[in-house]
Amino acid sequence: MRFGKTLRQSVYAPWKGKYIDYAKLKGILREDAPEDDDEPWTEEDENRFCDAVFNTELEKVAQFQREKVEELKNRVETTFDRLKELSATEDGKPKPKSDVETQQLKDLETELDSITNEVKELQKYSNLNYTGFLKIVKKHDRKRGHRYKIRPMMQVSLSKRPFNSEQAYSPLLNKLSLMYFAVRQLLEGEGAAETYPADPDSQAETHNGERYTAHKFWVHPDNLLEVKTYIMRRLPALVYSEQSAKEGDANEDPTVTSLYFDSAKFPLYYKKVEREGEASSLRLRWYGQLSQKPEIVLEQKIIHNNGSSEERKFGIKEKYINPFLHDEYKMEKSVQKMERKGQSAEEVEKFQSTAETIQDFVRDNKLEPLVRANYVRTAFQKPGDDRVRISIDTDIAFIREDTLDRSRPCRDPNDWHRADIDDGNMTYPFKNINQSEVSRFPYAVLEIKLKEDSTGKRPAWIQDLMGSHLVHPCPRFSKFVHGVASLFEDYVNRLPFWLSDLDTDIRKDPQVAFEEEEERRARRAGDEQVVGSFLGTKLGSYKPSKSSPVSKSYLAERVVAEGTAAATPLSGAHLHTGEYAGEGNGEENGETSEQRKDYGTLSTIFPGFSLSKYAKAKRAREAPPLPEGVVEPTEWIKNSGPLQIEPKVWLANERTFLKWQHITILLGGLAISLYSAAGQGTVAEWMGIGYISIAVFAGCWGYYTLHWRREMIMQRSGKDFDSMVGPLIIGAALIIGRLFSIQGLENGFM
């Protein structure tokens, strides 16, 4: 279906006239003109089109979106005030149910439903217009872009507008979630479920009967190592075998391949993008290369109307995949094998039911392999403890696997996968295939899964990481959706919001990111406190941090230090959000202040000689115990690779050694001359012996420094190569010798 038709069918009637005028822009482009049209595309035509798309249509859509968001905010605040009036408490406790007007609460719930529906319509409106602008500029660049390409300019303009970002709706959804929670608690009374209101930026999932909340983020390559080391301090890394995802006997992170299914009309893709009704996805997944005969799993993931998700999956051998997809094989051999092993009838029946359900799903929707996602996965989890599960996917590439173009299919229509990739054992970055069939994702994807509890609380270090500058939130990100949107843009008429973020720098200043997160948390905590007062309960707690918990910029340290120095010390002033924040804000700030006062003292030259209470505490503090299942490494990660050192480093070390030998020769020559010319002069004779000792020490010190620095280079040490002990001793000895010579001349002993 062409986008113009999709736009006409998707228009929300009350807002008709506020959408992008796609037909008008196509008319300016003369889209329907034949290819051999002799009428030239002039500079005036170019200016007219750019003025229409940027100054008229884009401004119209952005202005309407801003007005609607402001209107919705006002409606939410009005409803919030009405809820306060209906939920007044007596002596800090909620009123009896008889005192609450039930009908008014139901009316309030109806108003919340109306606001929520309008928020959904506004999201659809924004998504539809966002797609329209990208489509029309792509048409321009393809048909009229001989001199000017305006798609990059449009992407920059869209990235600066709030209407194309899901983050713009988060404050509204947060408040609506809390208000729904309060209304239902008041309506249902003691029978209401004691569950914490859901976070709109997370997604509920079910694994093996356990409920989790999943949070997704992008990580810039510059921040990837810092994120990994931050996580490794608290969770051990799970090392997977390439043959199996369950055996930890490999030394490298596995390559994961997911083969996603859809049909020529992309129904599964549209359901996931529009989030209407139950959205399902189907994929084949395996670890390592297919030529190594790995275990292959067929998975169906279903996202329900309430936002929760569940998985159906079973293992299947490679030779049975084609017959299963073509409805020629019912997994009979797997069932017979389970029966021979003596598995219970319930397990066998469950396996058969899952296989039949997935096979019906494939047949009814005419599904076939469409896009491949290939990535390297690093997982973190405590052995035997699944409360916190973290994965980081890097080297992500999406590859077409479709046969939509029957004249030039990407794979053999009679096979279920691309033989050129799997038989050739191709790996990232897949340079040996047509580059128009591959899309490389520029960032790493971080996913945090937390087991749900009734309080909704998260570990402090997880909270710090999620709110830091190191990660960019992308709660609805899906590899399947992104792969289709990036490789089949001409085939689909809805694009996900996050595409515009790919053209921006997602890195943030630590202090700015910290302040934004603190503001968001404080706002949500304030709403929770008000809602909790309605119900006579405490939904959550909030303690402000004094500086960025994960990493501080110079500006952050300076602002915090100046604020601490200027403020009057108060009891309980050292508030922190958790383990990491406590260490950073308490001790490090104190050490910074102490170091400023001790600048220029002996402790700055010899840090071990510092006698401050902070230095004593730091020396006395023992290393924190390692988590269960974690052992202290025998070799640092930075030392595990091959040693590659530039020759100039070795030459610099040798040059320093030669300088010391030069000093040794000068001092030795002076000492021998003095000793030889001393005669019967006792002072001169002893001075000659002293200078010989200094010369010997200088030679030994140069030799020691040569080997000490060589060892540091070999170990890739990050310590300072300077050592002032030797020069200080030699300098002091020469000064003392000079004083003795002056004293000897004055007394006539020389």
Coordinates of C-alpha atoms in Angstrom, one line a residue, residues 44-303:
E44 CA 12.7 28.3 -7.9
D45 CA 11.1 24.8 -7.8
E46 CA 13.7 23.7 -5.2
N47 CA 13.0 26.8 -3.0
R48 CA 9.3 26.3 -3.3
F49 CA 9.5 22.7 -2.2
C50 CA 11.9 23.4 0.7
D51 CA 9.7 26.3 1.9
A52 CA 6.6 24.1 1.8
V53 CA 8.1 21.1 3.6
F54 CA 10.2 22.9 6.2
N55 CA 8.5 26.3 6.9
T56 CA 4.9 25.3 6.3
E57 CA 4.2 21.6 6.8
L58 CA 6.8 20.8 9.5
E59 CA 6.0 24.0 11.5
K60 CA 2.3 23.2 11.2
V61 CA 2.7 19.7 12.6
A62 CA 5.2 20.7 15.3
Q63 CA 3.0 23.6 16.5
F64 CA -0.1 21.4 16.7
Q65 CA 1.8 18.7 18.6
R66 CA 3.1 21.3 21.1
E67 CA -0.5 22.7 21.6
K68 CA -2.0 19.2 22.1
V69 CA 0.8 18.2 24.6
E70 CA 0.2 21.4 26.6
E71 CA -3.6 20.8 26.5
L72 CA -3.1 17.2 27.7
K73 CA -0.8 18.4 30.5
N74 CA -3.5 20.9 31.7
R75 CA -6.1 18.1 31.6
V76 CA -3.9 15.8 33.6
E77 CA -3.2 18.5 36.2
T78 CA -6.9 19.3 36.5
T79 CA -7.7 15.6 37.0
F80 CA -4.9 15.4 39.5
D81 CA -6.4 18.2 41.6
R82 CA -9.9 16.6 41.4
L83 CA -8.3 13.4 42.7
K84 CA -6.8 15.2 45.6
E85 CA -10.2 16.6 46.6
L86 CA -11.8 13.2 46.4
S87 CA -9.0 11.5 48.3
A88 CA -8.7 13.8 51.3
T89 CA -7.4 12.0 54.4
E90 CA -8.3 12.2 58.1
D91 CA -5.4 12.2 60.6
G92 CA -3.1 10.9 58.0
K93 CA -5.3 7.9 57.2
P94 CA -7.6 7.5 54.2
K95 CA -11.3 8.2 54.7
P96 CA -13.6 5.2 55.0
K97 CA -15.0 4.1 51.6
S98 CA -18.5 5.4 52.5
D99 CA -17.1 9.0 52.5
V100 CA -15.8 8.7 49.0
E101 CA -18.1 9.5 46.1
T102 CA -17.9 6.3 44.1
Q103 CA -19.6 7.7 41.1
Q104 CA -17.1 10.7 41.0
L105 CA -14.2 8.2 41.1
K106 CA -15.7 6.3 38.1
D107 CA -16.1 9.6 36.3
L108 CA -12.5 10.4 37.1
E109 CA -11.5 7.0 35.7
T110 CA -13.5 7.7 32.5
E111 CA -11.6 11.0 32.2
L112 CA -8.3 9.2 32.6
D113 CA -9.4 6.8 29.9
S114 CA -10.2 9.7 27.6
I115 CA -6.8 11.4 28.2
T116 CA -5.0 8.1 27.7
N117 CA -6.8 7.5 24.4
E118 CA -5.9 11.0 23.2
V119 CA -2.3 10.4 24.2
K120 CA -2.3 7.3 22.0
E121 CA -3.9 9.1 19.1
L122 CA -1.2 11.9 19.5
Q123 CA 1.5 9.3 19.3
K124 CA 0.0 7.8 16.2
Y125 CA -0.3 11.3 14.7
S126 CA 3.3 12.0 15.5
N127 CA 4.5 8.7 14.1
L128 CA 2.5 9.1 10.9
N129 CA 3.7 12.6 10.2
Y130 CA 7.3 11.6 11.1
T131 CA 7.1 8.8 8.5
G132 CA 5.5 11.2 6.0
F133 CA 8.3 13.7 6.2
L134 CA 11.0 11.1 5.7
K135 CA 9.1 9.6 2.8
I136 CA 8.7 12.8 1.0
V137 CA 12.3 14.0 1.3
K138 CA 13.4 10.6 0.1
K139 CA 11.3 11.0 -3.0
H140 CA 12.8 14.4 -3.5
D141 CA 16.4 13.1 -3.2
R142 CA 15.7 10.2 -5.6
K143 CA 13.8 12.2 -8.2
R144 CA 15.0 15.8 -7.9
G145 CA 18.1 15.6 -5.8
H146 CA 20.6 16.0 -8.5
R147 CA 22.0 19.2 -6.9
Y148 CA 20.7 19.1 -3.4
K149 CA 20.1 16.2 -0.9
I150 CA 17.7 17.4 1.8
R151 CA 17.1 14.2 3.7
P152 CA 20.0 14.8 6.2
M153 CA 18.7 18.3 6.8
M154 CA 15.2 16.8 7.5
Q155 CA 16.6 14.2 9.9
V156 CA 18.4 16.9 11.8
S157 CA 15.2 19.0 12.0
L158 CA 13.1 16.1 13.1
S159 CA 15.7 15.2 15.8
K160 CA 15.2 18.6 17.3
R161 CA 11.5 18.4 17.4
P162 CA 9.9 16.8 20.5
F163 CA 7.0 15.2 18.6
N164 CA 9.2 12.4 17.1
S165 CA 10.5 11.1 20.5
E166 CA 8.8 8.7 22.9
Q167 CA 10.6 10.5 25.7
A168 CA 8.3 13.5 25.2
Y169 CA 5.3 11.5 26.5
S170 CA 7.1 9.8 29.5
P171 CA 6.1 12.5 32.1
L172 CA 2.4 12.3 31.0
L173 CA 2.4 8.5 31.0
N174 CA 4.1 8.4 34.4
K175 CA 1.5 10.6 36.0
L176 CA -1.4 8.8 34.3
S177 CA 0.0 5.5 35.6
L178 CA 0.1 6.8 39.2
M179 CA -3.4 8.2 39.0
Y180 CA -4.9 5.0 37.6
F181 CA -3.2 3.2 40.5
A182 CA -4.8 5.6 43.0
V183 CA -8.3 5.5 41.5
R184 CA -8.4 1.7 41.4
Q185 CA -7.1 1.4 44.9
L186 CA -9.8 3.7 46.1
L187 CA -12.5 2.0 44.1
E188 CA -11.6 -1.6 45.0
G189 CA -10.5 -0.8 48.6
E190 CA -8.9 -3.7 50.4
G191 CA -9.5 -6.1 47.5
A192 CA -7.1 -4.1 45.3
A193 CA -3.9 -5.7 44.3
E194 CA -0.9 -4.4 46.2
T195 CA 1.2 -3.8 43.2
Y196 CA 3.5 -0.9 42.5
P197 CA 2.4 1.3 39.5
A198 CA 4.1 0.3 36.3
D199 CA 6.9 2.4 34.8
P200 CA 5.9 3.4 31.3
D201 CA 9.6 3.2 30.2
S202 CA 9.8 -0.5 31.0
Q203 CA 8.2 -3.6 29.5
A204 CA 6.8 -6.5 31.5
E205 CA 8.0 -10.0 30.4
T206 CA 7.4 -13.6 31.6
H207 CA 10.1 -16.2 31.6
N208 CA 9.5 -19.7 32.9
G209 CA 6.6 -18.4 34.9
E210 CA 8.6 -15.5 36.5
R211 CA 7.7 -11.9 35.8
Y212 CA 10.4 -9.4 34.8
T213 CA 10.6 -5.8 33.8
A214 CA 12.9 -5.1 30.9
H215 CA 14.7 -1.8 30.3
K216 CA 16.5 -1.1 27.1
F217 CA 19.3 1.4 26.3
W218 CA 21.7 2.3 23.7
V219 CA 25.4 2.7 24.6
H220 CA 27.8 4.8 22.5
P221 CA 31.1 2.9 21.6
D222 CA 33.0 5.5 23.6
N223 CA 31.1 4.6 26.7
L224 CA 30.9 0.8 26.2
L225 CA 34.0 -0.2 28.2
E226 CA 33.0 2.0 31.1
V227 CA 29.6 0.5 31.2
K228 CA 31.0 -3.1 31.1
T229 CA 33.5 -2.5 33.9
Y230 CA 30.8 -0.7 36.0
I231 CA 28.5 -3.8 35.6
M232 CA 31.4 -6.3 36.2
R233 CA 32.1 -4.8 39.6
R234 CA 28.7 -6.1 40.7
L235 CA 27.8 -9.0 38.5
P236 CA 30.0 -11.7 37.0
A237 CA 30.1 -12.2 33.3
L238 CA 28.5 -15.3 31.9
V239 CA 30.7 -16.9 29.2
Y240 CA 28.8 -19.0 26.7
S241 CA 30.0 -21.8 24.5
E242 CA 29.5 -21.3 20.8
Q243 CA 27.9 -24.7 20.8
S244 CA 25.4 -24.1 23.5
A245 CA 24.0 -21.1 25.3
K246 CA 24.1 -23.0 28.6
E247 CA 27.7 -24.1 28.9
G248 CA 30.3 -21.7 30.3
D249 CA 33.4 -23.3 28.7
A250 CA 34.3 -20.7 26.1
N251 CA 36.7 -17.8 26.3
E252 CA 34.8 -15.5 24.0
D253 CA 31.3 -14.0 23.9
P254 CA 29.1 -15.8 21.4
T255 CA 27.8 -14.6 18.1
V256 CA 24.0 -14.8 18.1
T257 CA 21.9 -15.0 15.0
S258 CA 18.2 -14.3 15.0
L259 CA 16.2 -15.0 11.8
Y260 CA 12.9 -13.0 12.0
F261 CA 9.7 -13.9 10.1
D262 CA 7.0 -11.8 8.4
S263 CA 4.9 -11.8 5.3
A264 CA 5.0 -9.6 2.2
K265 CA 2.5 -7.1 3.8
F266 CA 4.5 -6.9 7.1
P267 CA 1.5 -7.5 9.4
L268 CA 3.8 -8.4 12.4
Y269 CA 5.9 -5.3 11.9
Y270 CA 2.9 -3.0 11.8
K271 CA 1.4 -4.5 15.0
K272 CA 4.7 -3.9 16.9
V273 CA 5.2 -0.4 15.6
E274 CA 1.6 0.7 16.2
R275 CA 1.2 -1.3 19.4
E276 CA -2.4 -2.2 18.7
G277 CA -3.8 -5.4 20.0
E278 CA -1.5 -8.4 20.6
A279 CA 1.7 -8.1 18.7
S280 CA 3.7 -11.2 18.0
S281 CA 7.1 -11.9 16.5
L282 CA 8.7 -15.2 15.3
R283 CA 12.3 -16.0 15.0
L284 CA 14.9 -18.8 14.7
R285 CA 17.9 -18.3 16.9
W286 CA 21.2 -20.0 17.3
Y287 CA 24.7 -19.3 18.7
G288 CA 27.9 -19.4 16.6
Q289 CA 28.1 -20.5 13.0
L290 CA 25.4 -22.7 11.5
S291 CA 28.1 -25.0 10.1
Q292 CA 29.0 -26.0 13.6
K293 CA 25.6 -27.7 14.1
P294 CA 24.4 -25.5 17.0
E295 CA 21.1 -26.0 18.8
I296 CA 18.4 -24.0 16.9
V297 CA 15.4 -22.6 18.8
L298 CA 12.1 -21.5 17.2
E299 CA 10.6 -18.7 19.4
Q300 CA 7.4 -16.8 19.3
K301 CA 7.2 -13.7 21.5
I302 CA 3.7 -12.3 22.2
I303 CA 3.1 -8.8 23.7

